[in-house]
CSV table of C-alpha atoms in Angstrom, one decimal:
chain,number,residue,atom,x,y,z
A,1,UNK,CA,8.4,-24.0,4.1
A,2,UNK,CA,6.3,-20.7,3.4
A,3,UNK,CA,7.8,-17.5,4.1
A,4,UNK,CA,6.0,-14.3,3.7
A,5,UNK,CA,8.8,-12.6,2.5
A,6,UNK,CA,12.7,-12.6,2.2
A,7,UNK,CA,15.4,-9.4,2.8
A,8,UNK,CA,18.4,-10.1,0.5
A,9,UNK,CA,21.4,-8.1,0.9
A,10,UNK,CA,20.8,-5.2,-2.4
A,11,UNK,CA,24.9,-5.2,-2.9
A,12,UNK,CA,25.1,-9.1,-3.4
A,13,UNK,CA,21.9,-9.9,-5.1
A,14,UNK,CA,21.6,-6.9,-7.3
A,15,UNK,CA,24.9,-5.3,-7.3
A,16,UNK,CA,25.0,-1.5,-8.8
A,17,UNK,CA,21.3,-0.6,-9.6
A,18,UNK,CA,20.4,1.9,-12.3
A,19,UNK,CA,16.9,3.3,-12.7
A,20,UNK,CA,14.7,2.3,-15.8
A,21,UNK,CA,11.4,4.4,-16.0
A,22,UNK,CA,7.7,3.7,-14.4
A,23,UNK,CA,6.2,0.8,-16.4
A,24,UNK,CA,3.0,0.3,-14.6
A,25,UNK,CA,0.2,2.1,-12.2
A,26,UNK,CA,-1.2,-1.2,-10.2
A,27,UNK,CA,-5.0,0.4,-9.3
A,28,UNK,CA,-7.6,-0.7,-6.7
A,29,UNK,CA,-9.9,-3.0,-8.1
A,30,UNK,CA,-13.3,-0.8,-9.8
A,31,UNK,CA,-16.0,-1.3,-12.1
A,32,UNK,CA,-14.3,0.8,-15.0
A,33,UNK,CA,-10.1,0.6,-14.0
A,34,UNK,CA,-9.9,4.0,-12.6
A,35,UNK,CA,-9.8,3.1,-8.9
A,36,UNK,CA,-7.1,5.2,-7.0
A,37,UNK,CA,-3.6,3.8,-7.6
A,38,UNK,CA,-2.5,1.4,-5.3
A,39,UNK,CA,1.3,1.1,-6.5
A,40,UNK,CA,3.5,1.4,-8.8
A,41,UNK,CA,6.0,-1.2,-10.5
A,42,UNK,CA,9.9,0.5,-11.9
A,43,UNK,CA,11.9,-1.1,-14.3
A,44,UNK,CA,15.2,-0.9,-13.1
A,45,UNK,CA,19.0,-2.2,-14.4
A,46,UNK,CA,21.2,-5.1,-12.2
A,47,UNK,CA,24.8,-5.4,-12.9
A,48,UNK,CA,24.5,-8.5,-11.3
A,49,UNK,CA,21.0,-10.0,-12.3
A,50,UNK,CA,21.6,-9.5,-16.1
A,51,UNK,CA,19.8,-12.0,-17.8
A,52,UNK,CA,16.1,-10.2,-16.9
A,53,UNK,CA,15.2,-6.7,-15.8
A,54,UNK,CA,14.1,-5.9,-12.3
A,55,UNK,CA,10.8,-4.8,-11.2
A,56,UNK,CA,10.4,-2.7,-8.1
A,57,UNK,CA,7.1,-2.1,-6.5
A,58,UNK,CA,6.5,1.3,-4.3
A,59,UNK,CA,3.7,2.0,-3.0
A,60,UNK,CA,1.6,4.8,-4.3
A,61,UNK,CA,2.5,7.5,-1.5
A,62,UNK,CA,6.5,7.3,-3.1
A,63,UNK,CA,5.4,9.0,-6.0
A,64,UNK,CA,6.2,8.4,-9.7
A,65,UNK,CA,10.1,9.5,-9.2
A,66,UNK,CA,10.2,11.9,-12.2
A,67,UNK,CA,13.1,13.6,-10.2
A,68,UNK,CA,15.2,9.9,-11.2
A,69,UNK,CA,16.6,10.3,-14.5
A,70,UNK,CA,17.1,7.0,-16.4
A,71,UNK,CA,20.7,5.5,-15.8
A,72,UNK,CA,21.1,7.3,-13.0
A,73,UNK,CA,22.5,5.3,-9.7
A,74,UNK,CA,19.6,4.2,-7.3
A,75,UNK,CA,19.6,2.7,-3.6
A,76,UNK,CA,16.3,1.1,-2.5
A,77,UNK,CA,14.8,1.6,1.1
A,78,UNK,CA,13.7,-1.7,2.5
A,79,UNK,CA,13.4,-4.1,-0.1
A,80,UNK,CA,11.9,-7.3,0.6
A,81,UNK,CA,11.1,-10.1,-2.3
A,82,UNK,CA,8.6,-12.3,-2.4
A,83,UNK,CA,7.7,-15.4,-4.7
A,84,UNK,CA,5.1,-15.8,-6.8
A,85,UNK,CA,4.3,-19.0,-8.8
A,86,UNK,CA,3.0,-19.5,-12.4
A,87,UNK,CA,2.1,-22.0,-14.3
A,88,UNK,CA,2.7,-22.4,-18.4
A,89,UNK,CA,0.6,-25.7,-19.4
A,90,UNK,CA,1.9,-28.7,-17.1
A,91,UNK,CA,4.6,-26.8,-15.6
A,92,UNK,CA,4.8,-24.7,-13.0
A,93,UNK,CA,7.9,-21.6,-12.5
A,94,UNK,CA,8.5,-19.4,-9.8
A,95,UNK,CA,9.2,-15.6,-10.7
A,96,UNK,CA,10.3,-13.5,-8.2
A,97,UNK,CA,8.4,-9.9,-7.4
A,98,UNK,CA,11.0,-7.0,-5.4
A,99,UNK,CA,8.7,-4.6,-2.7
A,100,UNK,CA,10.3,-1.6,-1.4
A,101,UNK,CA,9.2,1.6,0.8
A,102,UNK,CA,11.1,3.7,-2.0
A,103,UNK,CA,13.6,4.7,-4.6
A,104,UNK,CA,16.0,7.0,-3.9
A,105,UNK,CA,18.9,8.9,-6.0
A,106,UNK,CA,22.5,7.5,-4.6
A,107,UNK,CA,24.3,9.7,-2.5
A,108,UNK,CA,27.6,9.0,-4.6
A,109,UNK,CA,29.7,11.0,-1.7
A,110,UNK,CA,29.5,8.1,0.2
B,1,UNK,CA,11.6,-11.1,-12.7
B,2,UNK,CA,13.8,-14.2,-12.4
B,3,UNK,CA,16.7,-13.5,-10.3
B,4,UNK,CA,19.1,-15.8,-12.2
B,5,UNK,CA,22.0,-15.4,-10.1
B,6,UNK,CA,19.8,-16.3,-6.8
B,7,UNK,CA,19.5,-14.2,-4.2
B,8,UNK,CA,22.4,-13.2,-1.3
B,9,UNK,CA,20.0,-13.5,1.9
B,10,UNK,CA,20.4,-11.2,4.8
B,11,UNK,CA,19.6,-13.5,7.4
B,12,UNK,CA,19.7,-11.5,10.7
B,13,UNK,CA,16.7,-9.2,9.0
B,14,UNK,CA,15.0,-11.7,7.4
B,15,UNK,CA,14.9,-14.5,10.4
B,16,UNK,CA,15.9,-12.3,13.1
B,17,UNK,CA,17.9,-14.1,15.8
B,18,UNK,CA,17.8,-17.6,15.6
B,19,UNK,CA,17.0,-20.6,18.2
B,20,UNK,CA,18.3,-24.3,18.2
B,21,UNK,CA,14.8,-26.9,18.3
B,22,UNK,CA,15.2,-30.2,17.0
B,23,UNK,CA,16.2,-32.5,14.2
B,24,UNK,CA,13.8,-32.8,11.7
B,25,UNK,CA,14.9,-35.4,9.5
B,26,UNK,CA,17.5,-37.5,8.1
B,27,UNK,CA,17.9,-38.0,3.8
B,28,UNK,CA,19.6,-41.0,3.0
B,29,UNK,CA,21.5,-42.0,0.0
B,30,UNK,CA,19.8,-44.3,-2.4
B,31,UNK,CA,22.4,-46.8,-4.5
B,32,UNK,CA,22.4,-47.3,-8.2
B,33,UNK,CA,19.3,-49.6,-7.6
B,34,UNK,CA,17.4,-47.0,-6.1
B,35,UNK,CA,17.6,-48.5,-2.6
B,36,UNK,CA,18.1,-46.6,0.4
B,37,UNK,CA,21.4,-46.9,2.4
B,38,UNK,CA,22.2,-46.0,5.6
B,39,UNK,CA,24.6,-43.0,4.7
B,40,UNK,CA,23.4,-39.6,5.4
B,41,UNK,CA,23.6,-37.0,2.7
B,42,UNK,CA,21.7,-34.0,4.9
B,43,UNK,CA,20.5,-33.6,7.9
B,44,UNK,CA,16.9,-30.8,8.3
B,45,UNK,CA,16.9,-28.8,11.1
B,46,UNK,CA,14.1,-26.7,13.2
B,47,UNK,CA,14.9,-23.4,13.9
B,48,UNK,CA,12.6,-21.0,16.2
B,49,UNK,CA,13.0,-17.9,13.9
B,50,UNK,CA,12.4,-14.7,15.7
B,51,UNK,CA,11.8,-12.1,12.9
B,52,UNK,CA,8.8,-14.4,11.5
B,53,UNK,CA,7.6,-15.7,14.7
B,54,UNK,CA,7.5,-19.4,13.3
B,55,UNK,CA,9.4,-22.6,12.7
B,56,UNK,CA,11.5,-22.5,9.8
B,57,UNK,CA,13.9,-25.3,8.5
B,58,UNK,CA,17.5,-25.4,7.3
B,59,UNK,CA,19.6,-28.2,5.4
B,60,UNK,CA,22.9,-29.1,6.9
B,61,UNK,CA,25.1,-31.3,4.4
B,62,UNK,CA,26.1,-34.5,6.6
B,63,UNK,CA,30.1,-33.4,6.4
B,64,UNK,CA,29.4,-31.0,8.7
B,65,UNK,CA,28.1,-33.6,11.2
B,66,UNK,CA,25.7,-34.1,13.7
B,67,UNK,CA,24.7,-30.9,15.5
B,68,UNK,CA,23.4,-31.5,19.5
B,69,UNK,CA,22.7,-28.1,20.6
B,70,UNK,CA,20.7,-27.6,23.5
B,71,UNK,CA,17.0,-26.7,23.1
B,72,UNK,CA,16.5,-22.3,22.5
B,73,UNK,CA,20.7,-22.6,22.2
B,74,UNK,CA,21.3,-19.6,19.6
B,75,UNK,CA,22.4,-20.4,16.5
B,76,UNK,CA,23.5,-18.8,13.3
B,77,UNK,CA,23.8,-20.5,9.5
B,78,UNK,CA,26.9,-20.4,7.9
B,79,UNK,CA,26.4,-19.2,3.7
B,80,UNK,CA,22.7,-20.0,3.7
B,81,UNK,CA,21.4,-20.2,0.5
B,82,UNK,CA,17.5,-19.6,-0.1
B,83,UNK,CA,15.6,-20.8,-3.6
B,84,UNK,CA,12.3,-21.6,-4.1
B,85,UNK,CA,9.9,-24.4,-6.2
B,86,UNK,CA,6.6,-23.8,-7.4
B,87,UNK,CA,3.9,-26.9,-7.4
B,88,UNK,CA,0.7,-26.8,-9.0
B,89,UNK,CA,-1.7,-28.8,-8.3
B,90,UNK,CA,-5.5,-29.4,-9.9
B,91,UNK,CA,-8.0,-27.7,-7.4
B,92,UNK,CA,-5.3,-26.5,-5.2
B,93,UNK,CA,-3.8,-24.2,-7.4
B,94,UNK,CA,-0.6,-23.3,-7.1
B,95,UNK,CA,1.8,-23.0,-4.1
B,96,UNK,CA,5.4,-21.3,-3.9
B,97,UNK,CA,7.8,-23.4,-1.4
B,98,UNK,CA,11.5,-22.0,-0.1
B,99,UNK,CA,14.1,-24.0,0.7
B,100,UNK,CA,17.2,-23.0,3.0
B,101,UNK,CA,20.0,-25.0,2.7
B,102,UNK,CA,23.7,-23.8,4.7
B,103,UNK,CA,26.8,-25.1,5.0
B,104,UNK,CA,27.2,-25.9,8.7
B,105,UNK,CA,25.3,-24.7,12.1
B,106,UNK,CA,27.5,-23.2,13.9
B,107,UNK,CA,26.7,-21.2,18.3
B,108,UNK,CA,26.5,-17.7,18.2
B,109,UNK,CA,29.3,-16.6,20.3
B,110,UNK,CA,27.9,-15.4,23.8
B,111,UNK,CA,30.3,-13.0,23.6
B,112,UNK,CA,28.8,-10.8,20.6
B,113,UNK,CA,25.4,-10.6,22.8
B,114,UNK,CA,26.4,-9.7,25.9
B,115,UNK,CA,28.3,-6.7,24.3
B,116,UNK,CA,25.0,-5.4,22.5
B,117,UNK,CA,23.2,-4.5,25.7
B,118,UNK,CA,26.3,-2.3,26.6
B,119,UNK,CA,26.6,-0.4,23.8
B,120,UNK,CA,23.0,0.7,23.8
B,121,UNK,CA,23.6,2.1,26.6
B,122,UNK,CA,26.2,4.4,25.2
Protein backbone atom coordinates (compact mmCIF):
# COMPACT_ATOMS: atom_id res chain seq x y z
CA UNK A 1 0.00 0.00 0.00
CA UNK A 2 1.36 3.69 -0.20
CA UNK A 3 1.53 5.68 2.86
CA UNK A 4 2.60 9.17 2.89
CA UNK A 5 4.33 8.90 5.89
CA UNK A 6 4.83 6.72 9.11
CA UNK A 7 5.21 8.08 13.12
CA UNK A 8 7.46 5.47 14.87
CA UNK A 9 7.74 5.60 18.49
CA UNK A 10 11.57 7.74 18.90
CA UNK A 11 12.32 5.45 22.24
CA UNK A 12 11.89 2.01 20.37
CA UNK A 13 13.08 2.84 16.90
CA UNK A 14 15.92 5.05 17.81
CA UNK A 15 16.52 4.60 21.40
CA UNK A 16 18.94 7.42 23.10
CA UNK A 17 19.69 10.04 20.37
CA UNK A 18 22.85 12.07 20.38
CA UNK A 19 23.37 15.13 18.07
CA UNK A 20 25.92 14.89 15.15
CA UNK A 21 26.49 18.33 13.41
CA UNK A 22 24.54 20.09 10.25
CA UNK A 23 25.66 18.09 7.13
CA UNK A 24 23.67 19.76 4.51
CA UNK A 25 21.53 23.16 3.54
CA UNK A 26 18.76 21.51 0.98
CA UNK A 27 18.00 24.98 -1.20
CA UNK A 28 15.06 25.93 -3.48
CA UNK A 29 15.75 25.08 -6.87
CA UNK A 30 17.70 28.42 -8.85
CA UNK A 31 19.63 29.08 -11.83
CA UNK A 32 23.11 29.34 -9.91
CA UNK A 33 22.31 27.11 -6.27
CA UNK A 34 21.83 30.12 -4.13
CA UNK A 35 17.94 29.94 -3.84
CA UNK A 36 16.85 30.47 -0.15
CA UNK A 37 17.33 27.35 2.03
CA UNK A 38 14.55 25.16 2.11
CA UNK A 39 15.89 22.72 4.90
CA UNK A 40 18.28 21.39 6.51
CA UNK A 41 19.44 17.61 6.97
CA UNK A 42 21.51 16.62 10.87
CA UNK A 43 23.51 13.81 11.34
CA UNK A 44 22.60 12.43 14.47
CA UNK A 45 23.84 9.09 16.71
CA UNK A 46 21.07 5.86 17.52
CA UNK A 47 21.98 3.59 20.27
CA UNK A 48 19.60 1.46 18.68
CA UNK A 49 20.03 1.98 14.86
CA UNK A 50 23.90 1.37 14.89
CA UNK A 51 24.78 0.03 11.88
CA UNK A 52 24.09 3.66 9.73
CA UNK A 53 23.86 7.19 10.97
CA UNK A 54 20.55 9.08 11.10
CA UNK A 55 19.61 11.93 9.10
CA UNK A 56 17.07 14.41 10.39
CA UNK A 57 15.44 16.96 8.15
CA UNK A 58 14.09 20.45 9.83
CA UNK A 59 12.88 22.78 8.02
CA UNK A 60 14.61 26.04 7.46
CA UNK A 61 12.59 28.20 10.14
CA UNK A 62 14.37 25.62 13.06
CA UNK A 63 17.55 27.14 12.52
CA UNK A 64 21.05 25.55 12.15
CA UNK A 65 21.04 24.48 16.12
CA UNK A 66 24.56 25.90 16.88
CA UNK A 67 23.17 26.06 20.58
CA UNK A 68 23.40 21.70 20.31
CA UNK A 69 26.80 20.74 21.08
CA UNK A 70 27.82 17.35 19.47
CA UNK A 71 27.09 14.30 21.84
CA UNK A 72 24.82 16.11 23.63
CA UNK A 73 21.27 14.24 24.35
CA UNK A 74 18.51 15.30 21.77
CA UNK A 75 14.51 14.71 21.66
CA UNK A 76 12.91 15.34 18.27
CA UNK A 77 9.47 17.15 17.94
CA UNK A 78 7.17 15.23 15.54
CA UNK A 79 9.20 12.96 13.64
CA UNK A 80 7.57 11.33 10.83
CA UNK A 81 9.69 8.88 8.22
CA UNK A 82 9.10 8.47 4.98
CA UNK A 83 10.55 5.88 2.26
CA UNK A 84 12.38 6.61 -0.55
CA UNK A 85 13.46 4.13 -3.18
CA UNK A 86 16.75 3.79 -5.20
CA UNK A 87 17.96 1.82 -7.59
CA UNK A 88 21.88 0.52 -8.03
CA UNK A 89 21.92 -1.27 -11.57
CA UNK A 90 19.08 -4.09 -11.64
CA UNK A 91 18.23 -3.69 -8.20
CA UNK A 92 16.16 -1.58 -6.38
CA UNK A 93 16.66 -0.66 -2.12
CA UNK A 94 14.59 1.29 -0.06
CA UNK A 95 16.37 3.91 2.32
CA UNK A 96 14.54 5.53 4.77
CA UNK A 97 14.52 9.63 5.20
CA UNK A 98 13.44 11.02 9.13
CA UNK A 99 11.27 14.68 9.01
CA UNK A 100 10.85 16.51 12.07
CA UNK A 101 9.43 20.13 13.12
CA UNK A 102 12.70 20.34 15.25
CA UNK A 103 15.58 19.38 17.45
CA UNK A 104 15.62 20.16 20.79
CA UNK A 105 18.30 19.82 23.80
CA UNK A 106 16.83 16.91 26.38
CA UNK A 107 15.41 18.16 29.36
CA UNK A 108 17.54 15.37 31.45
CA UNK A 109 15.25 16.44 34.73
CA UNK A 110 12.77 14.48 33.37
CA UNK B 1 19.59 6.01 6.23
CA UNK B 2 18.67 2.38 6.63
CA UNK B 3 16.95 1.72 9.74
CA UNK B 4 18.40 -1.82 10.27
CA UNK B 5 16.64 -2.71 13.33
CA UNK B 6 13.10 -1.63 11.63
CA UNK B 7 11.05 0.72 12.88
CA UNK B 8 8.72 0.42 16.35
CA UNK B 9 5.39 2.06 14.75
CA UNK B 10 3.09 4.20 16.82
CA UNK B 11 0.01 3.17 15.41
CA UNK B 12 -2.66 5.35 17.06
CA UNK B 13 -0.71 8.54 15.38
CA UNK B 14 0.17 7.15 12.46
CA UNK B 15 -3.43 5.40 11.52
CA UNK B 16 -5.48 7.19 13.90
CA UNK B 17 -8.37 5.04 15.10
CA UNK B 18 -9.06 2.16 13.20
CA UNK B 19 -12.34 0.54 11.55
CA UNK B 20 -13.09 -3.18 10.69
CA UNK B 21 -14.06 -3.47 6.44
CA UNK B 22 -13.53 -6.60 4.85
CA UNK B 23 -11.31 -9.55 4.01
CA UNK B 24 -9.17 -8.88 1.42
CA UNK B 25 -7.61 -12.07 0.64
CA UNK B 26 -6.56 -15.38 1.52
CA UNK B 27 -2.46 -16.72 0.80
CA UNK B 28 -2.29 -20.25 0.58
CA UNK B 29 0.46 -22.62 1.19
CA UNK B 30 2.14 -24.01 -1.90
CA UNK B 31 3.69 -27.81 -1.36
CA UNK B 32 7.16 -28.87 -2.30
CA UNK B 33 5.92 -29.07 -5.99
CA UNK B 34 4.96 -25.62 -5.91
CA UNK B 35 1.22 -26.43 -5.91
CA UNK B 36 -1.26 -24.52 -4.01
CA UNK B 37 -3.01 -26.21 -1.05
CA UNK B 38 -5.91 -25.39 0.74
CA UNK B 39 -4.10 -24.34 4.01
CA UNK B 40 -4.05 -20.73 4.89
CA UNK B 41 -0.86 -19.16 5.96
CA UNK B 42 -2.41 -15.32 6.22
CA UNK B 43 -5.23 -13.84 5.94
CA UNK B 44 -5.18 -9.53 4.49
CA UNK B 45 -7.43 -7.42 5.95
CA UNK B 46 -9.09 -3.77 5.06
CA UNK B 47 -8.91 -1.38 7.59
CA UNK B 48 -10.73 2.24 7.28
CA UNK B 49 -7.77 4.16 8.74
CA UNK B 50 -8.78 7.49 10.19
CA UNK B 51 -5.48 9.43 10.53
CA UNK B 52 -4.89 8.88 6.58
CA UNK B 53 -8.28 8.99 5.49
CA UNK B 54 -7.83 5.77 3.25
CA UNK B 55 -7.89 2.01 3.10
CA UNK B 56 -4.97 0.54 4.42
CA UNK B 57 -4.22 -3.38 4.79
CA UNK B 58 -2.87 -5.54 7.57
CA UNK B 59 -1.60 -9.31 7.49
CA UNK B 60 -3.08 -11.56 10.15
CA UNK B 61 -1.01 -15.05 10.41
CA UNK B 62 -3.85 -17.78 10.06
CA UNK B 63 -3.19 -19.09 13.86
CA UNK B 64 -4.89 -16.27 14.93
CA UNK B 65 -7.96 -17.36 12.95
CA UNK B 66 -10.70 -16.05 11.17
CA UNK B 67 -11.66 -12.56 12.22
CA UNK B 68 -15.77 -11.65 11.61
CA UNK B 69 -16.04 -8.30 12.92
CA UNK B 70 -18.94 -6.32 11.96
CA UNK B 71 -18.49 -3.66 9.26
CA UNK B 72 -16.94 0.14 11.01
CA UNK B 73 -16.44 -2.37 14.32
CA UNK B 74 -13.14 -0.67 15.87
CA UNK B 75 -10.32 -2.42 15.83
CA UNK B 76 -6.72 -2.29 16.97
CA UNK B 77 -3.45 -4.48 15.78
CA UNK B 78 -1.66 -6.35 18.15
CA UNK B 79 2.64 -5.83 17.52
CA UNK B 80 2.17 -4.52 14.01
CA UNK B 81 5.19 -4.47 12.25
CA UNK B 82 5.72 -2.02 9.16
CA UNK B 83 8.71 -2.53 6.33
CA UNK B 84 8.80 -1.55 3.00
CA UNK B 85 9.97 -2.95 -0.74
CA UNK B 86 11.09 -0.87 -3.39
CA UNK B 87 10.16 -1.98 -7.24
CA UNK B 88 11.60 -0.45 -10.22
CA UNK B 89 10.21 -0.73 -13.18
CA UNK B 90 11.47 0.54 -16.98
CA UNK B 91 9.29 3.73 -17.69
CA UNK B 92 7.58 3.69 -14.43
CA UNK B 93 10.40 4.38 -12.42
CA UNK B 94 10.46 3.46 -9.20
CA UNK B 95 7.79 2.90 -6.54
CA UNK B 96 8.24 2.38 -2.59
CA UNK B 97 5.45 -0.14 -1.13
CA UNK B 98 4.72 -0.72 2.90
CA UNK B 99 3.63 -3.69 4.16
CA UNK B 100 1.84 -4.12 7.71
CA UNK B 101 1.86 -7.36 9.04
CA UNK B 102 0.41 -7.98 13.07
CA UNK B 103 0.04 -10.68 15.09
CA UNK B 104 -3.76 -10.95 15.65
CA UNK B 105 -6.92 -8.29 15.35
CA UNK B 106 -8.11 -7.96 18.20
CA UNK B 107 -11.92 -5.13 19.39
CA UNK B 108 -11.01 -2.13 20.97
CA UNK B 109 -12.62 -2.42 24.25
CA UNK B 110 -15.85 -0.10 24.35
CA UNK B 111 -14.95 0.63 27.51
CA UNK B 112 -11.62 2.69 26.85
CA UNK B 113 -13.87 5.08 24.47
CA UNK B 114 -16.61 5.88 26.33
CA UNK B 115 -14.18 6.97 29.15
CA UNK B 116 -12.37 9.55 26.77
CA UNK B 117 -15.37 11.83 26.25
CA UNK B 118 -15.53 12.10 30.11
CA UNK B 119 -12.30 13.05 30.93
CA UNK B 120 -12.28 15.87 28.41
CA UNK B 121 -14.62 17.17 30.15
CA UNK B 122 -12.55 17.41 33.26
Amino acid sequence: MELDYIIPKVRETFGRLEFGKMIEEIREPSRNNNGRVASRRFSVFSDIQKADNIEIILPAAAGVKASIKQDSPIDLVNPRVIAVGYRVENQSFVKYECYADDIVKKDLAK
Amino acid sequence: MRLAKGIALDSIKTFGALKFSAMRRERFINDDEGNQTTEISERTFDLKSFEKGKMIQVSIPATAGEKKFDYNQLVEMVNPVIDTVASYEFGAGMSVAWYLKADDLIPVNHNKIQEKPTNEKK
